[in-house]
Coordinates of C-alpha atoms in Angstrom, one line a residue:
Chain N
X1 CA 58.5 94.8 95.3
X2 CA 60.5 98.4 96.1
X3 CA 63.2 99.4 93.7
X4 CA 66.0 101.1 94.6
X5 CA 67.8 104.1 93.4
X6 CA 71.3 105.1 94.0
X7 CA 73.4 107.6 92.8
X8 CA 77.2 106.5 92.3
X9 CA 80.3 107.3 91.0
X10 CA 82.4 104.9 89.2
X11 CA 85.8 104.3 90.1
X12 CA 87.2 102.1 87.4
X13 CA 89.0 104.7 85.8
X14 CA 89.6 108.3 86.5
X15 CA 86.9 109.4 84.6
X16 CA 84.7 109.0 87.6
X17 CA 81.1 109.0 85.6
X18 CA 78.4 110.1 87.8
X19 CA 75.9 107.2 87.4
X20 CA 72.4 106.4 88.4
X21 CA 71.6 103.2 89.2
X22 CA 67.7 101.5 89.7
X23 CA 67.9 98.2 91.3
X24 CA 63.9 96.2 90.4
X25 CA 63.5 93.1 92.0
X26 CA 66.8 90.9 89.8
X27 CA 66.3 94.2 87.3
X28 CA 68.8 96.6 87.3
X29 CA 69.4 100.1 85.1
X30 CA 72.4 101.7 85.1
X31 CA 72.7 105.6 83.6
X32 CA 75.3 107.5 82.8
X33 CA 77.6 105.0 82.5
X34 CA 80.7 106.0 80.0
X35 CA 81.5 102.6 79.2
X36 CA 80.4 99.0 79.8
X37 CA 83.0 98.4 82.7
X38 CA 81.2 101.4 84.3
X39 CA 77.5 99.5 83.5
X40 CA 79.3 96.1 85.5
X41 CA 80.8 98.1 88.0
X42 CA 77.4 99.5 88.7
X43 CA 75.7 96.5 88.6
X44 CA 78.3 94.7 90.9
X45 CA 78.0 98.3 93.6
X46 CA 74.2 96.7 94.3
X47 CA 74.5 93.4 94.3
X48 CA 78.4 92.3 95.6
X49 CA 80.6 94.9 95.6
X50 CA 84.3 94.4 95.3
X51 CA 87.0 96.2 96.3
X52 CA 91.0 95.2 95.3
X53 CA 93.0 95.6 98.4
X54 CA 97.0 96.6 98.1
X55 CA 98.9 96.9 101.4
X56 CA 102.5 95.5 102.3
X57 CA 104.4 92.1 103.6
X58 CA 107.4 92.4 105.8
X59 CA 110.7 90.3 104.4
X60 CA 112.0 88.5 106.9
X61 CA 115.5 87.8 105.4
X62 CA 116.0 91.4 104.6
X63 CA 116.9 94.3 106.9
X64 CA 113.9 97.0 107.3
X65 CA 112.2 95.7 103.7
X66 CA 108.4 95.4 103.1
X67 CA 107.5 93.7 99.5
X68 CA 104.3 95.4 98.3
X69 CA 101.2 93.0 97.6
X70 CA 97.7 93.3 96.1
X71 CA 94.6 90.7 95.8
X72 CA 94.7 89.6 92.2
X73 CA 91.1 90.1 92.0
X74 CA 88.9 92.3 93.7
X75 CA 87.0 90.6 96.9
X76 CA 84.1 91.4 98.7
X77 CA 83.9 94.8 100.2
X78 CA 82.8 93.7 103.4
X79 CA 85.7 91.7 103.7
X80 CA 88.3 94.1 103.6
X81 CA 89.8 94.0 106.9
X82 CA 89.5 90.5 107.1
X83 CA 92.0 90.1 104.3
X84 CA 94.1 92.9 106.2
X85 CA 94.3 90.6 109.1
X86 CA 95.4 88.0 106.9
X87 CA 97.9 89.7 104.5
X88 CA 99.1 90.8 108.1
X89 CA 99.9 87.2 109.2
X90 CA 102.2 86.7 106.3
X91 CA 105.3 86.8 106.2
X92 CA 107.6 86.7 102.6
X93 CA 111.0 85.6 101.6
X94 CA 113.3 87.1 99.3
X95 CA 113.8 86.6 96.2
X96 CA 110.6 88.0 95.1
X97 CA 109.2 88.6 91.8
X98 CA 106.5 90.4 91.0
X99 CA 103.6 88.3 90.6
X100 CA 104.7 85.7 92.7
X101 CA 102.0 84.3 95.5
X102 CA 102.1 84.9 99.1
X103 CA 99.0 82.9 100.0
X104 CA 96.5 81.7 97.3
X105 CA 92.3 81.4 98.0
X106 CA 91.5 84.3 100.1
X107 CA 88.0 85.0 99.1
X108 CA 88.5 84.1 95.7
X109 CA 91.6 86.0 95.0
X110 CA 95.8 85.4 95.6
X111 CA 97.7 87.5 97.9
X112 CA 100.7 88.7 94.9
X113 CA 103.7 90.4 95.0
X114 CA 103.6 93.4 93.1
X115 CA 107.2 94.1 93.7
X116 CA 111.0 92.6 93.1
X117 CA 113.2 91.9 96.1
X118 CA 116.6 90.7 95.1
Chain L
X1 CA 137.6 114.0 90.7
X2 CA 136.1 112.0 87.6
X3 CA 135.4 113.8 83.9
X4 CA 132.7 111.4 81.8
X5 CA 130.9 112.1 78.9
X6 CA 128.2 110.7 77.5
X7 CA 125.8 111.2 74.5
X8 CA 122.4 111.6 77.2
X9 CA 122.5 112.0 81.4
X10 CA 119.2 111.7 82.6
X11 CA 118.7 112.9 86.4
X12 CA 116.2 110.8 87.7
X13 CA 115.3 107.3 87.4
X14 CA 111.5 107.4 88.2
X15 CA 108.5 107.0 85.6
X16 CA 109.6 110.4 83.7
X17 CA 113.7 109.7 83.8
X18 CA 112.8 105.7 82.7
X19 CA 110.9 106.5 79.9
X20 CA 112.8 109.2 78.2
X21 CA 115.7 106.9 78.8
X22 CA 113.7 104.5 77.0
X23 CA 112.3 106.3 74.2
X24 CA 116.2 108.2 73.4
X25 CA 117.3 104.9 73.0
X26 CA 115.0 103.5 71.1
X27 CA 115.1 106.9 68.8
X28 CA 119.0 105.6 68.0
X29 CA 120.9 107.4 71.2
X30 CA 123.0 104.3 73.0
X31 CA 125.2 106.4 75.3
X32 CA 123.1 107.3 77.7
X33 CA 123.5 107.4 81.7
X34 CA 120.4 107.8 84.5
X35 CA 121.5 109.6 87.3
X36 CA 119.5 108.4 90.5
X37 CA 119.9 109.5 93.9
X38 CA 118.0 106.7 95.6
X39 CA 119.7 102.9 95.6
X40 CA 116.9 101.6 93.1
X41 CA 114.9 102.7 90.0
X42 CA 111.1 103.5 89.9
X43 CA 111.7 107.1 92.3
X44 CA 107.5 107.6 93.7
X45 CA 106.3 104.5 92.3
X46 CA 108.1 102.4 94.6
X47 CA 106.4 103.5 97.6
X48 CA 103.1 103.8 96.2
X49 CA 101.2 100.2 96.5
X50 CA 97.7 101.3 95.9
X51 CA 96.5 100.6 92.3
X52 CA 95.2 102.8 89.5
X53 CA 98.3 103.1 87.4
X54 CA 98.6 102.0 83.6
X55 CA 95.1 102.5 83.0
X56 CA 95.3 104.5 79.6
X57 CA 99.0 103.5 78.5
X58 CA 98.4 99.9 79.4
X59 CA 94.8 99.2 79.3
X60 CA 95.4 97.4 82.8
X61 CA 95.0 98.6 86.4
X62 CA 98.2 98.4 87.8
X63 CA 100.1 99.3 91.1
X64 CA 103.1 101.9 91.3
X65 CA 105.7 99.4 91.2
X66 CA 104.6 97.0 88.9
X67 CA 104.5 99.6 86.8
X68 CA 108.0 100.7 87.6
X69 CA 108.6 97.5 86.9
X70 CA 107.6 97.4 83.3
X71 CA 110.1 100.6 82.9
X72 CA 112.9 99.0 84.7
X73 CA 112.9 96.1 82.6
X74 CA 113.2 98.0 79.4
X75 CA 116.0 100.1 80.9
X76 CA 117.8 97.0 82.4
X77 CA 117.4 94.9 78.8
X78 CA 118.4 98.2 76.6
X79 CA 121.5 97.8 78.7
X80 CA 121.3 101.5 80.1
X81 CA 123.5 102.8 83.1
X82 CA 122.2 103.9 85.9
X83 CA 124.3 105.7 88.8
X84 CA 122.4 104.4 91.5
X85 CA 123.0 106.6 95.5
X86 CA 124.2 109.8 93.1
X87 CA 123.1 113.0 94.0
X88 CA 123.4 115.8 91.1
X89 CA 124.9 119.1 92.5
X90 CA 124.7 121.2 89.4
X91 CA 123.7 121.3 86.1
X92 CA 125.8 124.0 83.5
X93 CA 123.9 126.0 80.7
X94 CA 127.1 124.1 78.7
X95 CA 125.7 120.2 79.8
X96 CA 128.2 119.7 82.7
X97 CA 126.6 117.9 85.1
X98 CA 128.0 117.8 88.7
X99 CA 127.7 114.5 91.0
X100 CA 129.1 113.0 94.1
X101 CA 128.5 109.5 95.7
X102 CA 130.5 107.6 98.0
X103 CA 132.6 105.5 95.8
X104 CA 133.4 108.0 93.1
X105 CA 133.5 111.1 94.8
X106 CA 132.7 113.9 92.9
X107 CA 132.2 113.1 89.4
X108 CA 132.0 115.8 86.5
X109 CA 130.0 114.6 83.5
X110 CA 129.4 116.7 80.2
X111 CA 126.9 115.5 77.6
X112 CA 125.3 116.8 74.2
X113 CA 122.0 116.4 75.9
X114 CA 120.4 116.9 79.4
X115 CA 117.0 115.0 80.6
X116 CA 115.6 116.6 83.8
X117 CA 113.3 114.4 85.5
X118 CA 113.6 115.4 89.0
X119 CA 110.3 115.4 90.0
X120 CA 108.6 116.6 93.2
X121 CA 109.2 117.6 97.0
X122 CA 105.9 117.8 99.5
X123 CA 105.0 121.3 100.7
X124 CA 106.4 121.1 104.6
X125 CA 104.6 122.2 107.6
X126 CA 106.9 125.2 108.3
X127 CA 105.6 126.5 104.7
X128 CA 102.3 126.3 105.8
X129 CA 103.1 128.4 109.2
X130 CA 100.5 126.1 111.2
X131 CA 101.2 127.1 114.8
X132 CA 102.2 124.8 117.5
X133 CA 105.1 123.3 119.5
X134 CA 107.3 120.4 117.1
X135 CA 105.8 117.5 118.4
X136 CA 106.7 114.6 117.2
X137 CA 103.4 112.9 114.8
X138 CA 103.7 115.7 112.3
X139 CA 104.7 114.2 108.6
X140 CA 104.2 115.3 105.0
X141 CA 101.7 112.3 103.6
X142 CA 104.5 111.1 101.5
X143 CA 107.0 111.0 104.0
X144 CA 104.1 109.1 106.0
X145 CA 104.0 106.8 102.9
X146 CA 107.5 105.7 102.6
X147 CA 107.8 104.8 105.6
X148 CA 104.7 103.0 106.0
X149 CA 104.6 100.9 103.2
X150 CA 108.7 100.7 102.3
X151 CA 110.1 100.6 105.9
X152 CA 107.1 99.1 107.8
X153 CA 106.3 101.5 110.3
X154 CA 103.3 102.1 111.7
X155 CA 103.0 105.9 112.0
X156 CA 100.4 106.7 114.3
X157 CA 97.0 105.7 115.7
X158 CA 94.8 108.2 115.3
X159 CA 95.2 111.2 112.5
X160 CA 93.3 113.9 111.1
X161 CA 94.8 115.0 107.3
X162 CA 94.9 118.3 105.8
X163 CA 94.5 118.1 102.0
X164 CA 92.4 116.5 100.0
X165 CA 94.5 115.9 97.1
X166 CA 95.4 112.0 95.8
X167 CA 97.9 112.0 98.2
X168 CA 95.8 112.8 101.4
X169 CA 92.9 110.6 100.1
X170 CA 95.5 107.5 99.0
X171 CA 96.7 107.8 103.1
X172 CA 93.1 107.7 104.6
X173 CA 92.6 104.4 103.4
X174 CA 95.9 103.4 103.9
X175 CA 96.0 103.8 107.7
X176 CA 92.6 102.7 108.4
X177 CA 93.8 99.2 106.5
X178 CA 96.0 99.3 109.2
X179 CA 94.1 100.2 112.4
X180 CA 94.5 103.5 112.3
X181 CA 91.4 105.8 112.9
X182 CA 91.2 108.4 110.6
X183 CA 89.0 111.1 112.3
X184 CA 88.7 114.0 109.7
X185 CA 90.3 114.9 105.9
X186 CA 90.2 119.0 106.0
X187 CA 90.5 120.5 102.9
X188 CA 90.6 124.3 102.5
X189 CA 89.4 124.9 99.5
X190 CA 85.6 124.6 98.9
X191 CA 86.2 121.3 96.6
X192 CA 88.8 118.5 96.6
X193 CA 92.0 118.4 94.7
X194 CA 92.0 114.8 94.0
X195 CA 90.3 112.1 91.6
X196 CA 86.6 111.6 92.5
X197 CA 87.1 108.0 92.6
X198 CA 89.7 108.5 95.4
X199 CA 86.8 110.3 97.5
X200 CA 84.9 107.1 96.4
X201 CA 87.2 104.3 97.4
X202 CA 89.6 106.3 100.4
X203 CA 86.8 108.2 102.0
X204 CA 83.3 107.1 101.6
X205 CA 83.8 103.6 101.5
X206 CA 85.4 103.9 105.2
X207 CA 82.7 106.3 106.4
X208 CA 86.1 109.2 106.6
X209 CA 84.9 113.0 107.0
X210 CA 85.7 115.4 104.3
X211 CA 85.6 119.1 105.8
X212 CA 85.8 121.5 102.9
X213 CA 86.4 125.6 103.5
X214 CA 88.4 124.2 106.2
X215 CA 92.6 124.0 107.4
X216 CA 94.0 123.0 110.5
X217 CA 95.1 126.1 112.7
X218 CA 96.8 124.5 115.3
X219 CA 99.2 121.7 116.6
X220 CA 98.6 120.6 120.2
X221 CA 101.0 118.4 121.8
X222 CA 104.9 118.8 123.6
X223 CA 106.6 115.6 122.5
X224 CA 103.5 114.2 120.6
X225 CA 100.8 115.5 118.8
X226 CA 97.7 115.2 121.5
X227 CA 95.3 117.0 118.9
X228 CA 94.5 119.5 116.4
X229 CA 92.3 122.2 116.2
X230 CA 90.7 123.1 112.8
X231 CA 88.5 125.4 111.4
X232 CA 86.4 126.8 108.8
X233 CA 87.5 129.5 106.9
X234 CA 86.0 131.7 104.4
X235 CA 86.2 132.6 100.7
X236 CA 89.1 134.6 101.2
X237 CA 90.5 131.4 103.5
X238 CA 90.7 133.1 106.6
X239 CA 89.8 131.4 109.6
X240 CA 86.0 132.0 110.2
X241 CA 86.3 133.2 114.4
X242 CA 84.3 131.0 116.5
X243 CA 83.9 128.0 114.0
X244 CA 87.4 126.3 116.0
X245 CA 87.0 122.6 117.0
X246 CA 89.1 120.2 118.8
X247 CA 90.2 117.1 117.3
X248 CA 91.7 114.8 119.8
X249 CA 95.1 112.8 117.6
X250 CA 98.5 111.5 117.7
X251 CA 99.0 112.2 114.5
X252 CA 99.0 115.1 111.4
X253 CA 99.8 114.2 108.0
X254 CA 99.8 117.2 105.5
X255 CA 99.1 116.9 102.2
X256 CA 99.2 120.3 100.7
X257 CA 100.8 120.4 97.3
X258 CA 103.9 119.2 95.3
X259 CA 106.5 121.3 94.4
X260 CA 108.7 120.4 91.6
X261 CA 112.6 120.0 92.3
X262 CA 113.7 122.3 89.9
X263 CA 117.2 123.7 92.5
X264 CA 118.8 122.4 89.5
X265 CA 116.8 124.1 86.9
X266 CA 117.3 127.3 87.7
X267 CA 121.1 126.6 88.8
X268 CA 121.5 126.1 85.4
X269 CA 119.9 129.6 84.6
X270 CA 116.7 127.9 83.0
X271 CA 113.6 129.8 82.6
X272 CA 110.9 128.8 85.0
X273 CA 107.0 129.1 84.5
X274 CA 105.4 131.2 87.6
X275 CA 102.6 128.8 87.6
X276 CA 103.5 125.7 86.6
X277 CA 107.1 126.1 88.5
X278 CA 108.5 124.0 85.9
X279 CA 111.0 125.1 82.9
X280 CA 109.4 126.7 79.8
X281 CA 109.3 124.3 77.4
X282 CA 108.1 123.4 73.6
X283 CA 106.6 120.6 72.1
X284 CA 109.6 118.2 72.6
X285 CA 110.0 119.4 76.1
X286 CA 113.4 121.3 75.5
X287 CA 113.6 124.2 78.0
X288 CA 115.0 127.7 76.9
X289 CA 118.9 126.0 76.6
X290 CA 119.6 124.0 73.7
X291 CA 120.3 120.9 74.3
X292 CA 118.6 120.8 78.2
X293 CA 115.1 119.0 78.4
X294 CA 112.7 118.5 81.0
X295 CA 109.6 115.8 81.8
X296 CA 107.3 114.7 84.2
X297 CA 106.7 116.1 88.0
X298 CA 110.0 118.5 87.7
X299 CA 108.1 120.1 84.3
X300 CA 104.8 119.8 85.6
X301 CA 102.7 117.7 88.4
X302 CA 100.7 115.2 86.7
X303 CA 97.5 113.5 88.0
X304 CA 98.1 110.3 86.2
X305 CA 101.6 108.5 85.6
X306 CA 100.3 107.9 81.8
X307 CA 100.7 111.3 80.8
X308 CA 104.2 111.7 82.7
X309 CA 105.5 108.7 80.0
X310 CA 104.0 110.1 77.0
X311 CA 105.3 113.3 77.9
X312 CA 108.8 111.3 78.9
X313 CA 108.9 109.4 75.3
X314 CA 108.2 113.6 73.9
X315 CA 111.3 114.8 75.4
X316 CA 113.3 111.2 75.1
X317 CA 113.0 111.0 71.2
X318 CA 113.8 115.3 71.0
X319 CA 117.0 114.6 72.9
X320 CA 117.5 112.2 70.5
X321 CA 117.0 114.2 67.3
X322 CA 118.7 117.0 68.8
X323 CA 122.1 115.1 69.5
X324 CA 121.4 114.0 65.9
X325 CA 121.4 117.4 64.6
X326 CA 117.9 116.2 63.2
X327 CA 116.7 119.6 64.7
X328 CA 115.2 122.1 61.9
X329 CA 113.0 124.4 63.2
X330 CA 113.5 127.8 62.2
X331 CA 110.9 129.7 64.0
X332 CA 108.8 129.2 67.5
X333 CA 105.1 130.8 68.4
X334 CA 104.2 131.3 72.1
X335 CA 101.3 129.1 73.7
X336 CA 99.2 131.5 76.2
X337 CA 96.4 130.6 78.9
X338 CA 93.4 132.9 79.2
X339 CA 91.0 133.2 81.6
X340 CA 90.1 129.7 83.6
X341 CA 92.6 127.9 81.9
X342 CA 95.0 128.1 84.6
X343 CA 98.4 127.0 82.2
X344 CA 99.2 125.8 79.1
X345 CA 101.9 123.3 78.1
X346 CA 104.0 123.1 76.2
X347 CA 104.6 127.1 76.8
X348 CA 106.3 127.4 73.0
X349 CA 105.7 125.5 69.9
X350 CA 109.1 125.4 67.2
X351 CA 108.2 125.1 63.9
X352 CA 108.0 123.8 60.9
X353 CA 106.4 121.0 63.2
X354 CA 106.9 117.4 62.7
X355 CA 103.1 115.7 64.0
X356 CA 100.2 117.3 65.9
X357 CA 100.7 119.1 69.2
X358 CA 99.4 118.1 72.2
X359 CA 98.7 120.8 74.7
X360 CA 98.0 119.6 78.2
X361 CA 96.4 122.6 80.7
X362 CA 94.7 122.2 84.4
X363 CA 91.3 125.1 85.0
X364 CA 91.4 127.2 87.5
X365 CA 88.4 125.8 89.4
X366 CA 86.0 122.7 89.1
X367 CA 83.6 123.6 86.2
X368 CA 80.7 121.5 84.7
X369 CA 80.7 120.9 80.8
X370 CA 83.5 123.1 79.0
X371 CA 84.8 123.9 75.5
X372 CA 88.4 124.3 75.2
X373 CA 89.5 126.7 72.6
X374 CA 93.1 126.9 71.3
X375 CA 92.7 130.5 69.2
X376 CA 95.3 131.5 66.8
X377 CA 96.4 135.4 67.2
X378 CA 93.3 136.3 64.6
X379 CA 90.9 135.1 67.2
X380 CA 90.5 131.7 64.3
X381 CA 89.7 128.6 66.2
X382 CA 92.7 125.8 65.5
X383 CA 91.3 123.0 67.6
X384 CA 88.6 122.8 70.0
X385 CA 87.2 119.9 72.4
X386 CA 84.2 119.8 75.1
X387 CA 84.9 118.1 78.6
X388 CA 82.0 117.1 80.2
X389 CA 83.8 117.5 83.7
X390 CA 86.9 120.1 83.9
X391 CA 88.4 120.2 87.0
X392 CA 91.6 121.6 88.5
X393 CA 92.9 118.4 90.0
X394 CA 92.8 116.6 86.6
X395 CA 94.8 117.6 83.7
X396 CA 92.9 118.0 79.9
X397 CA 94.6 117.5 77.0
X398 CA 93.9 119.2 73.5
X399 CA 95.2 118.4 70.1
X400 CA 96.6 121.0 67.7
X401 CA 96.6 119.2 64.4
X402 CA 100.3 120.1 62.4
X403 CA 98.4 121.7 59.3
X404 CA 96.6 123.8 61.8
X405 CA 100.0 125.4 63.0
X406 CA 101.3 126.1 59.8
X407 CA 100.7 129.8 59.5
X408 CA 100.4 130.6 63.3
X409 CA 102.1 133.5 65.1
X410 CA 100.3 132.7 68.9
X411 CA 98.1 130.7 70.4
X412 CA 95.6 131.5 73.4
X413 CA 94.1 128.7 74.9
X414 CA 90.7 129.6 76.6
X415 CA 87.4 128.0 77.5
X416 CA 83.8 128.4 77.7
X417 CA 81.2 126.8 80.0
X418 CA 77.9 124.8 78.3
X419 CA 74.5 125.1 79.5

C-alpha cells in the first residue's frame, strides 16, 4: 500500500500552521499542527474535506436588499457550487433574524441567515 | 442650526465606534451619542459575508455581520443613540463636533470626550496612475463588495485583481461562487499581503493564479474594460520591458491598500503618524488633544476585527476615566520602531500606568522565526516574545508588563531573526 504525503496549510484560524500530513492506508500523521483543530482539519484535508460556504439571498419584499447567508456547517468541498446553485434558487422574506433558516438538509448543513432585515 | 452636548460622540458606528461605545458605558459614561453616516450600524462588517471573524474574542468563527450583530445588540440594549445618515463635517481641538443630515440640518454638538472611529477609504485607481481610457468595469474590491453582496449585483464576468491583500483574496472566491472567472490575482510585491489561509481557501482551492513581482500596467477597453495588460516588474517595482502580457477581461478590481479616514483628524489639528497615517496615540488611545481619542481602521488598519474591539474597549473605558477626571498621569515616554519593525503602537505610553501595555507593530517584510525586543533607553530588555512566523500583513502583539515601565524614559522596539 502507497502512503501519501502532503504539505498543507491550515486555515482554521489565522495562524495558518504549515503542516505535514502522511496518509498510510486508514493511518494518518499530521505535523506541525498548532493545535488539535489543526490535527482534525488535516485529517479531514485527506479524507473529506469541507469547506463553509457564505454568499447572499435576494429579499423579495424589500427594495435592492440581499440578506447574507452561510452553511451552518462546513460541506463537502466538491460540492461547493452545487450549493451555490441552490442558495441561488432561494429566495428570503423579511423579517429576518440572524440564524433563521432559508432551506434546511443541503449536504448535511442549513442554509442561515447571518444577518437582520427589519 | 442645532447645539447638543453630550458626555461622549463617537463618529462611527462600525466594530471600533460599537465597542468603545460599549465599553464607555459600561466604564459609567451614559451620555453618549454614535455618529454614523450610513442608515445602519456595523460600517464594513455589513458587507462582508465571508467568515473568519470572532475567532480570538469569541472562540467562534463568525461572519462580519453576525458579528456586528453581537455589537449592535449591546449598543441597542445599553440604550445608546445613534445618529443614523449623519455625516461629521469637523471636529474642533475644543470637542465641537459639526454634522448635517437631512432632517436636522446642520447640527453643532460639543462633548467632554471625542471617539474617532472613522475607519478606512480603498486606494482608487487614479492613485495608482494605471493608464488607460475610464472604461466602465474598473472598481476598488470593496466597492465591488458592496455592491455584490449588499445590493445584488453582479459585477462582471471575467476579472483579473491587482492585490493580494484579504480584500483581493476574499473577492476571488467571491465571484467565482458566482460564475465569474477569475483569470489572474497580480500582486506587486514579491509576497502577499494577506492571511495565508485566504491564499488557501480564495486561491488554491479554485485553481486562481497568484502573480507576484507583478502590477497591471494598462486598462484596455472604451466603454468597458476588454483587457488588461500586466507585467513583471523588478525589485525596485519597475516594469521589467518585454515581460507584458495580455489578459483578455471585463472587469478590474483593485485592491491596493486602505487608507485611514483621518479628513477629520487632522481638521482638528491632530498629530498624524507618517506610517501608520493614523493619530499618535498612548496606551488608552487618546491622540495629542486631551480629551480626543482614536480606535480601529482610522488609528490603524487591522488584519483581524478582534484586535480593533480590544483596542475599541482601550480607548472606550479612557474616554471614560477621562470625563471622570480619573486621569493621573503625570509624565509620558515615547514608544519607537527600529529597524524591521515597521511601527509601533501605541506611539506614547502616560505614566504612572494603570495595567500592562500592550504594543501592537506590523515588520517590514515577511520573516521566518523572530524575537521582538521592547528595549528601555539603557539598551535593558523590558519584554520580549519569539514569533514563529512575522509577517507584514499580520499584526504582533507584545506585552510590556506595568512594573517593567516604572522607571522608563523610552522604549525602542526591534527584532532579531532565529536560525
Amino acid at each position: 500500500m502507497e502512503s501519501i504525503t502532503k504539505n498543507m496549510t491550515c486555515i482554521i484560524c489565522p495562524r495558518g500552521c504549515l503542516m505535514t500530513v502522511t496518509k498510510n492506508g486508514s493511518d494518518i500523521t499530521v505535523e506541525g499542527n498548532g493545535c488539535a483543530r489543526g490535527k482534525a482539519y488535516a485529517q479531514n484535508e485527506l479524507t473529506n474535506p469541507v469547506r463553509t460556504v457564505t454568499s447572499v439571498v435576494a429579499v423579495e419584499n424589500r427594495k435592492d436588499t440581499m440578506v447574507s447567508v452561510k452553511t451552518s456547517e462546513p460541506i463537502p468541498k466538491d460540492k461547493i457550487f452545487e450549493v451555490m446553485d441552490i442558495i441561488l434558487s432561494l429566495k428570503a422574506t423579511a423579517p429576518i433574524s440572524v440564524g433563521d433558516v432559508l432551506k434546511a438538509d443541503v449536504f448535511g448543513a442549513d442554509i442561515v441567515a447571518t444577518k437582520c432585515i427589519d | 442650526m442645532k447645539l447638543i452636548t453630550h458626555d461622549l460622540i463617537i463618529i462611527g458606528a462600525g466594530p471600533a465606534g460599537m465597542a468603545a461605545a460599549v465599553s464607555a458605558y459600561d466604564n459609567g459614561i451614559k451620555d453618549i451619542v454614535i455618529i454614523e453616516r450610513d442608515n445602519a450600524m456595523g460600517g464594513i462588517l455589513q458587507q462582508c459575508i465571508h467568515n473568519g471573524f470572532g475567532l480570538h474574542k469569541m472562540g467562534r468563527e463568525l461572519t462580519g455581520p453576525e458579528y456586528a450583530h453581537i455589537y449592535e445588540k449591546m449598543v441597542v440594549e445599553r440604550g445608546i443613540k445613534v445618529y443614523f445618515s449623519t455625516m461629521v463635517l469637523s471636529v474642533g481641538k475644543d470637542k465641537t463636533v459639526r454634522a448635517q443630515n437631512s432632517t436636522d440640518g446642520i447640527i453643532t454638538f460639543k462633548a467632554k470626550a471625542v471617539i474617532l472611529a472613522m475607519g478606512c477609504r480603498e486606494r482608487s485607481r487614479g492613485a495608482l496612475n494605471i493608464p488607460g481610457n475610464r472604461p466602465a468595469g474598473v472598481y476598488s474590491a470593496g466597492t465591488a463588495q458592496k455592491l455584490m453582496n449588499c445590493e445584488g449585483y453582479c459585477v462582471g464576468k471575467k476579472a483579473v485583481i491587482l492585490g493580494s491583500g484579504d480584500i483581493g483574496l476574499i473577492m476571488a472566491r467571491r465571484m467565482t461562487l458566482e460564475g465569474a472567472k477569475v483569470e489572474a490575482v497580480c500582486e506587486i510585491m514579491p509576497y502577499s499581503g494577506g492571511l495565508v489561509r485566504n491564499i488557501v481557501q480564495c486561491l488554491e482551492d479554485y485553481g486562481i493564479p497568484l502573480y507576484l513581482s507583478h502590477t497591471v500596467c494598462c486598462i484596455h477597453g472604451k466603454e468597458r474594460v476588454t483587457g488588461v495588460t500586466i507585467a513583471q516588474v523588478d525589485e525596485n517595482r519597475n516594469v521589467v520591458s518585454g515581460s507584458e502580457r495580455y489578459i483578455p477581461c471585463d472587469t478590474l478590481l483593485l485592491s491596493c491598500g486602505l487608507i485611514p479616514e483621518n479628513e477629520l483628524t487632522s481638521g482638528a489639528g491632530i498629530l498624524i503618524d507618517n506610517i501608520t497615517k493614523g493619530a499618535v496615540v498612548n496606551q488608552d488611545r487618546q491622540t495629542e488633544i486631551e480629551g480626543i481619542f482614536s480606535c480601529g481602521n482610522v488609528l490603524q488598519v487591522h488584519d483581524l476585527v478582534d484586535y480593533v474591539s480590544d483596542e475599541a474597549e482601550k480607548a472606550g473605558k479612557g474616554a471614560a476615566s477621562y470625563i471622570k477626571g480619573e486621569e493621573n498621569y503625570t509624565a509620558s515616554l515615547n514608544v519607537l520602531a527600529k529597524g524591521d519593525v515597521r511601527y509601533v503602537l501605541p506611539q506614547k505610553i502616560c505614566t504612572p500606568v494603570k495595567e500592562d501595555v500592550d504594543l501592537f507593530m506590523r515588520v517590514a517584510r515577511p520573516l521566518g522565526k523572530v524575537k521582538i525586543f521592547a528595549k528601555d533607553e539603557k539598551g535593558n530588555i523590558i519584554a520580549s516574545k519569539v514569533s514563529l512566523k512575522a509577517a507584514p500583513g499580520e499584526m504582533e502583539k507584545l506585552t510590556v508588563k506595568a512594573q517593567a515601565l516604572e522607571n522608563t524614559g523610552e522604549i525602542t522596539v526591534s527584532l532579531e531573526e532565529v536560525k
